Structures are given as C-alpha cells and as structure tokens.
Amino acid sequence: MSEEMVFQISVPTDEEGFVLLECPLCGELFKLNPSDYQDDSVFVVYCPACGLVSDSYVTNDVIELGLAMAENYANDLIMKELKKFEKKIKGSISFKVSKKPNRKPELPVMLTIEAFEKKIYPCCKKEVKLKPILKMSGSYCPYCGVMDYGFE
Ligand SMILES: [Zn+2]
Ligand SMILES: [Zn+2]
C-alpha cells in the first residue's frame, strides 16, 4: 500500500474569480483573487481582520471535505483487503465481510452567501473582498499588512 493519495478538491470561485478564505486565527472570512495571491512576489498573506500571517487560509468546508475523502479512501482500502481475505479463506472457515463502514458525505465546497464588498487597497492596488463591517472599520492589506482605515 504505497499508493500516493492525491485528492483534488475544487474550491469554487465567485462570478469574478475570487476564492473564499478563512483566517485560522480569528475566523474572519475574506476573498482574494487567486491570480493575485499566487503571484510569485506574494510570499505571505495577512489576514485583513487581525493583520497576522497564517500558513493556510483554507476554509473549514475544504478541510472537512479533505478529511472525509481521506477517510473514505482509507475505508475503501481496508474493505478491499478484507474482501481479498474473505476469498482466500473461503471454504475453510466462514468469514464474511458484511458491514460496510459508513461513508462520510463528500459535500462539494459551497460558495458562501454572505455579502462581501470589494475594496482596493491604495498601497498595493489589489482588490480584496471583505465583509462590509470590516471594510468600514478598517482592515489590513492582505498583501503588505498595512492598516488601511475605511475611508476611500
Ligand atoms: Zn485573522
Ligand atoms: Zn498593501
């Protein structure tokens, strides 16, 4: 069993191509354009709400889906092995694999229906989508970490 597990999880983008991200430190949701943050010049992304840098801004939905897929995959492997074993010993003793482990639902990652407002930070001239309240109260530029007060 040395197969490498590769799970493709498709994360939907909104109609303008923004991806929903979640700060693991403060739980704030925001949206960035993948073509911006996957740029080679962008090494870190600052959370617009707490201003801290995290390794990953993957949302809970994506994590749950990944875990469900991994668990289902592992269960499938176990079942496959048990079935082989069942065949091998047929006729000698009775051994039947009957109970299939419950499969975890693999729910597609949904787009959030929460309203986001677009903000262009004057420092980096990049577009970010924030919750209206965060936009109003001031936020950190995800690309350089500079605090920008809500005025435009
Ligand atoms: Zn945060
Ligand atoms: Zn900036």
Tab-separated table of N, CA and C and ligand atoms in Angstrom:
chain	number	residue	atom	x	y	z
A	1	MET	N	0.838	-1.199	0.000
A	1	MET	CA	0.000	0.000	0.000
A	1	MET	C	0.875	1.252	0.000
A	2	SER	N	1.554	1.471	-1.092
A	2	SER	CA	2.398	2.653	-1.132
A	2	SER	C	1.839	3.686	-2.109
A	3	GLU	N	0.570	3.464	-2.468
A	3	GLU	CA	-0.030	4.441	-3.371
A	3	GLU	C	-0.031	5.818	-2.738
A	4	GLU	N	0.206	6.752	-3.564
A	4	GLU	CA	0.167	8.107	-3.056
A	4	GLU	C	-1.269	8.605	-3.135
A	5	MET	N	-1.689	9.245	-2.101
A	5	MET	CA	-3.053	9.758	-2.117
A	5	MET	C	-3.048	11.187	-2.640
A	6	VAL	N	-3.748	11.379	-3.690
A	6	VAL	CA	-3.896	12.741	-4.204
A	6	VAL	C	-5.384	13.033	-4.326
A	7	PHE	N	-5.819	13.976	-3.574
A	7	PHE	CA	-7.222	14.345	-3.641
A	7	PHE	C	-7.353	15.694	-4.307
A	8	GLN	N	-8.193	15.730	-5.269
A	8	GLN	CA	-8.473	17.000	-5.917
A	8	GLN	C	-9.718	17.594	-5.278
A	9	ILE	N	-9.560	18.710	-4.702
A	9	ILE	CA	-10.724	19.393	-4.140
A	9	ILE	C	-10.927	20.676	-4.924
A	10	SER	N	-12.078	20.783	-5.512
A	10	SER	CA	-12.288	22.016	-6.267
A	10	SER	C	-12.956	23.048	-5.378
A	11	VAL	N	-12.322	24.159	-5.280
A	11	VAL	CA	-12.851	25.263	-4.489
A	11	VAL	C	-13.482	26.249	-5.455
A	12	PRO	N	-14.764	26.478	-5.284
A	12	PRO	CA	-15.445	27.345	-6.248
A	12	PRO	C	-15.012	28.801	-6.108
A	13	THR	N	-15.027	29.490	-7.195
A	13	THR	CA	-14.762	30.924	-7.159
A	13	THR	C	-16.076	31.646	-7.440
A	14	ASP	N	-16.133	32.871	-7.011
A	14	ASP	CA	-17.364	33.617	-7.297
A	14	ASP	C	-17.338	34.107	-8.744
A	15	GLU	N	-18.359	34.867	-9.100
A	15	GLU	CA	-18.504	35.235	-10.518
A	15	GLU	C	-17.337	36.085	-11.019
A	16	GLU	N	-16.561	36.641	-10.084
A	16	GLU	CA	-15.411	37.443	-10.514
A	16	GLU	C	-14.094	36.712	-10.293
A	17	GLY	N	-14.194	35.444	-9.958
A	17	GLY	CA	-12.979	34.635	-9.813
A	17	GLY	C	-12.311	34.709	-8.459
A	18	PHE	N	-12.981	35.264	-7.456
A	18	PHE	CA	-12.404	35.346	-6.116
A	18	PHE	C	-12.658	34.046	-5.347
A	19	VAL	N	-11.689	33.691	-4.526
A	19	VAL	CA	-11.793	32.487	-3.710
A	19	VAL	C	-12.014	32.879	-2.256
A	20	LEU	N	-12.885	32.145	-1.596
A	20	LEU	CA	-13.169	32.421	-0.184
A	20	LEU	C	-12.067	31.838	0.697
A	21	LEU	N	-11.554	32.655	1.587
A	21	LEU	CA	-10.523	32.210	2.516
A	21	LEU	C	-10.970	32.487	3.940
A	22	GLU	N	-10.384	31.740	4.859
A	22	GLU	CA	-10.746	31.911	6.262
A	22	GLU	C	-9.482	31.983	7.097
A	23	CYS	N	-9.410	32.994	7.941
A	23	CYS	CA	-8.249	33.120	8.818
A	23	CYS	C	-8.384	32.109	9.957
A	24	PRO	N	-7.377	31.236	10.143
A	24	PRO	CA	-7.470	30.241	11.212
A	24	PRO	C	-7.317	30.861	12.601
A	25	LEU	N	-6.810	32.078	12.664
A	25	LEU	CA	-6.573	32.712	13.958
A	25	LEU	C	-7.791	33.446	14.485
A	26	CYS	N	-8.456	34.190	13.617
A	26	CYS	CA	-9.610	34.952	14.109
A	26	CYS	C	-10.922	34.518	13.460
A	27	GLY	N	-10.855	33.636	12.462
A	27	GLY	CA	-12.072	33.122	11.851
A	27	GLY	C	-12.704	34.049	10.822
A	28	GLU	N	-12.029	35.135	10.541
A	28	GLU	CA	-12.586	36.081	9.566
A	28	GLU	C	-12.587	35.477	8.161
A	29	LEU	N	-13.672	35.731	7.431
A	29	LEU	CA	-13.763	35.293	6.041
A	29	LEU	C	-13.468	36.467	5.120
A	30	PHE	N	-12.726	36.193	4.095
A	30	PHE	CA	-12.470	37.221	3.090
A	30	PHE	C	-12.175	36.538	1.765
A	31	LYS	N	-12.169	37.329	0.725
A	31	LYS	CA	-11.951	36.748	-0.599
A	31	LYS	C	-10.790	37.430	-1.304
A	32	LEU	N	-9.961	36.606	-1.905
A	32	LEU	CA	-8.862	37.132	-2.703
A	32	LEU	C	-8.944	36.552	-4.100
A	33	ASN	N	-8.301	37.225	-4.992
A	33	ASN	CA	-8.216	36.729	-6.352
A	33	ASN	C	-6.974	35.830	-6.466
A	34	PRO	N	-7.168	34.554	-6.827
A	34	PRO	CA	-6.025	33.629	-6.854
A	34	PRO	C	-4.880	34.129	-7.725
A	35	SER	N	-5.184	34.839	-8.788
A	35	SER	CA	-4.103	35.309	-9.656
A	35	SER	C	-3.256	36.355	-8.935
A	36	ASP	N	-3.822	36.987	-7.906
A	36	ASP	CA	-3.046	37.935	-7.106
A	36	ASP	C	-2.180	37.234	-6.075
A	37	TYR	N	-2.798	36.350	-5.292
A	37	TYR	CA	-2.006	35.802	-4.190
A	37	TYR	C	-1.140	34.625	-4.600
A	38	GLN	N	-1.355	34.094	-5.797
A	38	GLN	CA	-0.448	33.052	-6.272
A	38	GLN	C	0.701	33.642	-7.070
A	39	ASP	N	0.722	34.949	-7.142
A	39	ASP	CA	1.809	35.656	-7.795
A	39	ASP	C	3.121	35.347	-7.062
A	40	ASP	N	4.204	35.232	-7.831
A	40	ASP	CA	5.497	34.876	-7.229
A	40	ASP	C	6.012	35.921	-6.247
A	41	SER	N	5.545	37.134	-6.386
A	41	SER	CA	6.044	38.174	-5.495
A	41	SER	C	5.294	38.191	-4.170
A	42	VAL	N	4.237	37.398	-4.072
A	42	VAL	CA	3.472	37.359	-2.820
A	42	VAL	C	3.915	36.148	-2.009
A	43	PHE	N	4.582	36.414	-0.891
A	43	PHE	CA	5.085	35.312	-0.072
A	43	PHE	C	4.169	35.009	1.100
A	44	VAL	N	3.582	36.025	1.617
A	44	VAL	CA	2.684	35.839	2.752
A	44	VAL	C	1.401	36.597	2.504
A	45	VAL	N	0.363	36.139	3.159
A	45	VAL	CA	-0.916	36.844	3.092
A	45	VAL	C	-1.299	37.228	4.516
A	46	TYR	N	-1.579	38.491	4.690
A	46	TYR	CA	-2.001	38.982	6.001
A	46	TYR	C	-3.518	38.898	6.095
A	47	CYS	N	-3.992	38.485	7.246
A	47	CYS	CA	-5.438	38.494	7.454
A	47	CYS	C	-5.899	39.947	7.526
A	48	PRO	N	-6.900	40.315	6.746
A	48	PRO	CA	-7.354	41.715	6.770
A	48	PRO	C	-7.976	42.122	8.106
A	49	ALA	N	-8.400	41.161	8.910
A	49	ALA	CA	-9.044	41.494	10.176
A	49	ALA	C	-8.058	41.592	11.337
A	50	CYS	N	-7.171	40.597	11.484
A	50	CYS	CA	-6.256	40.619	12.632
A	50	CYS	C	-4.849	41.031	12.230
A	51	GLY	N	-4.576	41.066	10.948
A	51	GLY	CA	-3.281	41.546	10.483
A	51	GLY	C	-2.149	40.558	10.658
A	52	LEU	N	-2.472	39.329	11.060
A	52	LEU	CA	-1.439	38.322	11.264
A	52	LEU	C	-1.309	37.445	10.027
A	53	VAL	N	-0.182	36.770	9.947
A	53	VAL	CA	0.102	35.918	8.789
A	53	VAL	C	-0.097	34.459	9.176
A	54	SER	N	-0.841	33.727	8.376
A	54	SER	CA	-1.021	32.294	8.618
A	54	SER	C	-0.516	31.508	7.422
A	55	ASP	N	-0.197	30.250	7.663
A	55	ASP	CA	0.294	29.397	6.581
A	55	ASP	C	-0.813	29.066	5.602
A	56	SER	N	-1.992	28.906	6.146
A	56	SER	CA	-3.068	28.428	5.301
A	56	SER	C	-4.366	29.134	5.646
A	57	TYR	N	-5.072	29.508	4.633
A	57	TYR	CA	-6.373	30.154	4.841
A	57	TYR	C	-7.493	29.290	4.275
A	58	VAL	N	-7.268	27.999	4.292
A	58	VAL	CA	-8.267	27.087	3.748
A	58	VAL	C	-9.488	27.097	4.666
A	59	THR	N	-10.666	27.175	4.075
A	59	THR	CA	-11.871	27.224	4.896
A	59	THR	C	-12.198	25.846	5.471
A	60	ASN	N	-13.001	25.844	6.514
A	60	ASN	CA	-13.396	24.606	7.187
A	60	ASN	C	-14.054	23.608	6.248
A	61	ASP	N	-14.872	24.130	5.324
A	61	ASP	CA	-15.537	23.268	4.345
A	61	ASP	C	-14.524	22.431	3.586
A	62	VAL	N	-13.460	23.086	3.179
A	62	VAL	CA	-12.439	22.409	2.383
A	62	VAL	C	-11.713	21.369	3.241
A	63	ILE	N	-11.412	21.747	4.477
A	63	ILE	CA	-10.731	20.814	5.377
A	63	ILE	C	-11.614	19.591	5.637
A	64	GLU	N	-12.900	19.834	5.910
A	64	GLU	CA	-13.820	18.724	6.174
A	64	GLU	C	-13.940	17.798	4.978
A	65	LEU	N	-14.020	18.398	3.803
A	65	LEU	CA	-14.111	17.592	2.599
A	65	LEU	C	-12.852	16.750	2.431
A	66	GLY	N	-11.708	17.357	2.662
A	66	GLY	CA	-10.445	16.635	2.545
A	66	GLY	C	-10.381	15.471	3.515
A	67	LEU	N	-10.802	15.698	4.748
A	67	LEU	CA	-10.773	14.639	5.758
A	67	LEU	C	-11.740	13.518	5.390
A	68	ALA	N	-12.927	13.892	4.908
A	68	ALA	CA	-13.919	12.885	4.526
A	68	ALA	C	-13.389	12.033	3.379
A	69	MET	N	-12.758	12.686	2.411
A	69	MET	CA	-12.227	11.950	1.279
A	69	MET	C	-11.123	10.995	1.719
A	70	ALA	N	-10.277	11.474	2.617
A	70	ALA	CA	-9.175	10.634	3.097
A	70	ALA	C	-9.713	9.444	3.879
A	71	GLU	N	-10.725	9.692	4.693
A	71	GLU	CA	-11.280	8.616	5.498
A	71	GLU	C	-11.992	7.584	4.625
A	72	ASN	N	-12.766	8.051	3.665
A	72	ASN	CA	-13.442	7.126	2.758
A	72	ASN	C	-12.432	6.296	1.979
A	73	TYR	N	-11.384	6.944	1.583
A	73	TYR	CA	-10.348	6.262	0.821
A	73	TYR	C	-9.711	5.165	1.677
A	74	ALA	N	-9.415	5.505	2.915
A	74	ALA	CA	-8.798	4.534	3.824
A	74	ALA	C	-9.754	3.371	4.070
A	75	ASN	N	-11.027	3.668	4.276
A	75	ASN	CA	-12.019	2.609	4.493
A	75	ASN	C	-12.132	1.702	3.277
A	76	ASP	N	-12.082	2.306	2.084
A	76	ASP	CA	-12.149	1.510	0.866
A	76	ASP	C	-10.988	0.525	0.791
A	77	LEU	N	-9.816	1.007	1.157
A	77	LEU	CA	-8.638	0.144	1.136
A	77	LEU	C	-8.791	-1.012	2.102
A	78	ILE	N	-9.269	-0.706	3.278
A	78	ILE	CA	-9.453	-1.739	4.295
A	78	ILE	C	-10.468	-2.777	3.814
A	79	MET	N	-11.563	-2.280	3.239
A	79	MET	CA	-12.581	-3.193	2.731
A	79	MET	C	-12.021	-4.091	1.634
A	80	LYS	N	-11.216	-3.507	0.778
A	80	LYS	CA	-10.623	-4.262	-0.322
A	80	LYS	C	-9.759	-5.400	0.235
A	81	GLU	N	-8.959	-5.070	1.233
A	81	GLU	CA	-8.090	-6.074	1.837
A	81	GLU	C	-8.913	-7.168	2.518
A	82	LEU	N	-9.962	-6.757	3.197
A	82	LEU	CA	-10.812	-7.724	3.895
A	82	LEU	C	-11.497	-8.653	2.902
A	83	LYS	N	-11.928	-8.080	1.776
A	83	LYS	CA	-12.585	-8.881	0.753
A	83	LYS	C	-11.636	-9.934	0.184
A	84	LYS	N	-10.399	-9.527	-0.015
A	84	LYS	CA	-9.383	-10.469	-0.501
A	84	LYS	C	-9.233	-11.614	0.489
A	85	PHE	N	-9.169	-11.262	1.723
A	85	PHE	CA	-9.007	-12.212	2.799
A	85	PHE	C	-10.198	-13.167	2.828
A	86	GLU	N	-11.377	-12.599	2.601
A	86	GLU	CA	-12.606	-13.385	2.585
A	86	GLU	C	-12.523	-14.459	1.509
A	87	LYS	N	-12.036	-14.073	0.325
A	87	LYS	CA	-11.911	-15.015	-0.783
A	87	LYS	C	-10.923	-16.119	-0.455
A	88	LYS	N	-9.820	-15.714	0.097
A	88	LYS	CA	-8.728	-16.639	0.356
A	88	LYS	C	-9.144	-17.769	1.283
A	89	ILE	N	-9.904	-17.411	2.274
A	89	ILE	CA	-10.208	-18.424	3.282
A	89	ILE	C	-11.565	-19.067	3.056
A	90	LYS	N	-12.196	-18.777	1.929
A	90	LYS	CA	-13.497	-19.359	1.646
A	90	LYS	C	-13.386	-20.886	1.665
A	91	GLY	N	-14.380	-21.513	2.204
A	91	GLY	CA	-14.352	-22.973	2.203
A	91	GLY	C	-13.750	-23.550	3.453
A	92	SER	N	-12.883	-22.827	4.059
A	92	SER	CA	-12.302	-23.379	5.269
A	92	SER	C	-13.109	-22.942	6.485
A	93	ILE	N	-13.061	-21.702	6.754
A	93	ILE	CA	-13.893	-21.222	7.848
A	93	ILE	C	-14.803	-20.135	7.310
A	94	SER	N	-15.811	-19.862	8.015
A	94	SER	CA	-16.699	-18.842	7.488
A	94	SER	C	-16.242	-17.472	7.957
A	95	PHE	N	-16.052	-16.667	7.019
A	95	PHE	CA	-15.624	-15.307	7.308
A	95	PHE	C	-16.253	-14.434	6.262
A	96	LYS	N	-17.084	-13.565	6.673
A	96	LYS	CA	-17.789	-12.753	5.702
A	96	LYS	C	-17.687	-11.282	6.069
A	97	VAL	N	-17.315	-10.532	5.100
A	97	VAL	CA	-17.292	-9.094	5.320
A	97	VAL	C	-18.647	-8.545	4.926
A	98	SER	N	-19.394	-8.179	5.902
A	98	SER	CA	-20.734	-7.718	5.539
A	98	SER	C	-20.923	-6.237	5.813
A	99	LYS	N	-20.458	-5.842	6.951
A	99	LYS	CA	-20.756	-4.471	7.317
A	99	LYS	C	-19.788	-3.517	6.639
A	100	LYS	N	-20.329	-2.707	5.813
A	100	LYS	CA	-19.512	-1.675	5.172
A	100	LYS	C	-19.464	-0.461	6.079
A	101	PRO	N	-18.300	0.091	6.254
A	101	PRO	CA	-18.272	1.300	7.089
A	101	PRO	C	-19.069	2.417	6.432
A	102	ASN	N	-19.681	3.175	7.256
A	102	ASN	CA	-20.460	4.297	6.715
A	102	ASN	C	-19.544	5.269	5.979
A	103	ARG	N	-19.956	5.609	4.824
A	103	ARG	CA	-19.170	6.589	4.086
A	103	ARG	C	-19.491	7.981	4.583
A	104	LYS	N	-18.455	8.745	4.680
A	104	LYS	CA	-18.644	10.146	5.043
A	104	LYS	C	-19.173	10.883	3.814
A	105	PRO	N	-20.106	11.753	4.015
A	105	PRO	CA	-20.570	12.522	2.849
A	105	PRO	C	-19.456	13.423	2.335
A	106	GLU	N	-19.261	13.401	1.031
A	106	GLU	CA	-18.252	14.287	0.440
A	106	GLU	C	-18.964	15.462	-0.201
A	107	LEU	N	-19.262	16.416	0.627
A	107	LEU	CA	-20.035	17.555	0.155
A	107	LEU	C	-19.150	18.509	-0.634
A	108	PRO	N	-19.648	18.915	-1.769
A	108	PRO	CA	-18.870	19.903	-2.523
A	108	PRO	C	-18.764	21.197	-1.736
A	109	VAL	N	-17.667	21.863	-1.905
A	109	VAL	CA	-17.476	23.127	-1.205
A	109	VAL	C	-18.397	24.171	-1.819
A	110	MET	N	-19.182	24.769	-0.965
A	110	MET	CA	-20.170	25.723	-1.445
A	110	MET	C	-19.645	27.149	-1.357
A	111	LEU	N	-20.199	27.964	-2.169
A	111	LEU	CA	-19.910	29.385	-2.066
A	111	LEU	C	-20.725	29.954	-0.920
A	112	THR	N	-20.108	30.810	-0.178
A	112	THR	CA	-20.843	31.409	0.907
A	112	THR	C	-21.828	32.431	0.346
A	113	ILE	N	-22.947	32.545	1.019
A	113	ILE	CA	-23.937	33.501	0.524
A	113	ILE	C	-23.784	34.855	1.206
A	114	GLU	N	-22.815	34.925	2.105
A	114	GLU	CA	-22.614	36.193	2.797
A	114	GLU	C	-22.206	37.291	1.822
A	115	ALA	N	-22.604	38.485	2.157
A	115	ALA	CA	-22.284	39.615	1.289
A	115	ALA	C	-20.850	40.083	1.540
A	116	PHE	N	-20.149	40.289	0.476
A	116	PHE	CA	-18.805	40.845	0.583
A	116	PHE	C	-18.741	42.114	-0.255
A	117	GLU	N	-17.927	43.027	0.204
A	117	GLU	CA	-17.741	44.244	-0.581
A	117	GLU	C	-16.314	44.334	-1.062
A	118	LYS	N	-16.188	44.854	-2.240
A	118	LYS	CA	-14.869	44.945	-2.832
A	118	LYS	C	-14.120	46.142	-2.272
A	119	LYS	N	-12.868	45.938	-2.043
A	119	LYS	CA	-12.031	47.040	-1.581
A	119	LYS	C	-10.722	46.994	-2.351
A	120	ILE	N	-10.275	48.150	-2.771
A	120	ILE	CA	-8.971	48.219	-3.427
A	120	ILE	C	-8.036	48.972	-2.489
A	121	TYR	N	-6.985	48.303	-2.060
A	121	TYR	CA	-6.047	48.950	-1.142
A	121	TYR	C	-5.144	49.896	-1.917
A	122	PRO	N	-5.035	51.130	-1.438
A	122	PRO	CA	-4.213	52.109	-2.164
A	122	PRO	C	-2.728	51.715	-2.204
A	123	CYS	N	-2.283	50.963	-1.180
A	123	CYS	CA	-0.863	50.595	-1.116
A	123	CYS	C	-0.466	49.641	-2.239
A	124	CYS	N	-1.246	48.587	-2.428
A	124	CYS	CA	-0.861	47.548	-3.388
A	124	CYS	C	-1.728	47.557	-4.645
A	125	LYS	N	-2.777	48.354	-4.612
A	125	LYS	CA	-3.700	48.425	-5.757
A	125	LYS	C	-4.281	47.059	-6.114
A	126	LYS	N	-4.519	46.281	-5.085
A	126	LYS	CA	-5.097	44.976	-5.362
A	126	LYS	C	-6.489	44.881	-4.767
A	127	GLU	N	-7.321	44.123	-5.424
A	127	GLU	CA	-8.702	44.001	-4.991
A	127	GLU	C	-8.860	42.862	-3.995
A	128	VAL	N	-9.618	43.151	-2.971
A	128	VAL	CA	-9.917	42.169	-1.939
A	128	VAL	C	-11.398	42.305	-1.642
A	129	LYS	N	-12.045	41.209	-1.282
A	129	LYS	CA	-13.442	41.315	-0.884
A	129	LYS	C	-13.558	41.048	0.614
A	130	LEU	N	-14.219	41.972	1.282
A	130	LEU	CA	-14.342	41.916	2.737
A	130	LEU	C	-15.796	41.998	3.131
A	131	LYS	N	-16.052	41.592	4.377
A	131	LYS	CA	-17.374	41.843	4.921
A	131	LYS	C	-17.518	43.353	5.089
A	132	PRO	N	-18.711	43.865	4.805
A	132	PRO	CA	-18.922	45.325	4.861
A	132	PRO	C	-18.453	45.950	6.174
A	133	ILE	N	-18.685	45.267	7.286
A	133	ILE	CA	-18.328	45.842	8.583
A	133	ILE	C	-16.817	45.990	8.732
A	134	LEU	N	-16.094	45.031	8.193
A	134	LEU	CA	-14.633	45.086	8.267
A	134	LEU	C	-14.102	46.180	7.349
A	135	LYS	N	-14.741	46.300	6.212
A	135	LYS	CA	-14.332	47.334	5.268
A	135	LYS	C	-14.495	48.717	5.896
A	136	MET	N	-15.594	48.875	6.633
A	136	MET	CA	-15.880	50.170	7.248
A	136	MET	C	-14.967	50.477	8.411
A	137	SER	N	-14.649	49.442	9.183
A	137	SER	CA	-13.910	49.687	10.414
A	137	SER	C	-12.407	49.742	10.192
A	138	GLY	N	-11.990	49.470	8.984
A	138	GLY	CA	-10.554	49.486	8.713
A	138	GLY	C	-10.006	48.081	8.690
A	139	SER	N	-9.058	47.839	7.818
A	139	SER	CA	-8.558	46.483	7.657
A	139	SER	C	-7.115	46.521	7.173
A	140	TYR	N	-6.470	45.378	7.282
A	140	TYR	CA	-5.083	45.271	6.860
A	140	TYR	C	-5.028	44.809	5.408
A	141	CYS	N	-4.125	45.374	4.673
A	141	CYS	CA	-3.934	44.926	3.301
A	141	CYS	C	-3.348	43.513	3.338
A	142	PRO	N	-4.016	42.539	2.689
A	142	PRO	CA	-3.522	41.156	2.740
A	142	PRO	C	-2.142	40.986	2.104
A	143	TYR	N	-1.749	41.945	1.291
A	143	TYR	CA	-0.501	41.772	0.550
A	143	TYR	C	0.703	42.454	1.188
A	144	CYS	N	0.465	43.476	2.014
A	144	CYS	CA	1.622	44.109	2.656
A	144	CYS	C	1.408	44.319	4.148
A	145	GLY	N	0.202	44.064	4.637
A	145	GLY	CA	-0.044	44.125	6.076
A	145	GLY	C	-0.244	45.531	6.622
A	146	VAL	N	-0.333	46.509	5.736
A	146	VAL	CA	-0.526	47.888	6.186
A	146	VAL	C	-1.989	48.109	6.567
A	147	MET	N	-2.200	48.776	7.680
A	147	MET	CA	-3.564	49.072	8.116
A	147	MET	C	-4.146	50.173	7.254
A	148	ASP	N	-5.331	49.907	6.756
A	148	ASP	CA	-5.993	50.914	5.951
A	148	ASP	C	-7.342	51.232	6.582
A	149	TYR	N	-7.542	52.503	6.940
A	149	TYR	CA	-8.807	52.885	7.548
A	149	TYR	C	-9.872	52.996	6.490
A	150	GLY	N	-11.073	52.774	6.909
A	150	GLY	CA	-12.172	52.618	5.953
A	150	GLY	C	-12.434	53.708	4.922
A	151	PHE	N	-11.821	54.848	5.074
A	151	PHE	CA	-12.165	55.943	4.145
A	151	PHE	C	-11.588	55.693	2.761
A	152	GLU	N	-12.362	56.095	1.781
A	152	GLU	CA	-11.849	55.964	0.426
A	152	GLU	C	-11.823	57.289	-0.261
B	1	ZN	ZN	-7.341	36.898	11.285
B	2	ZN	ZN	-0.786	46.713	0.512
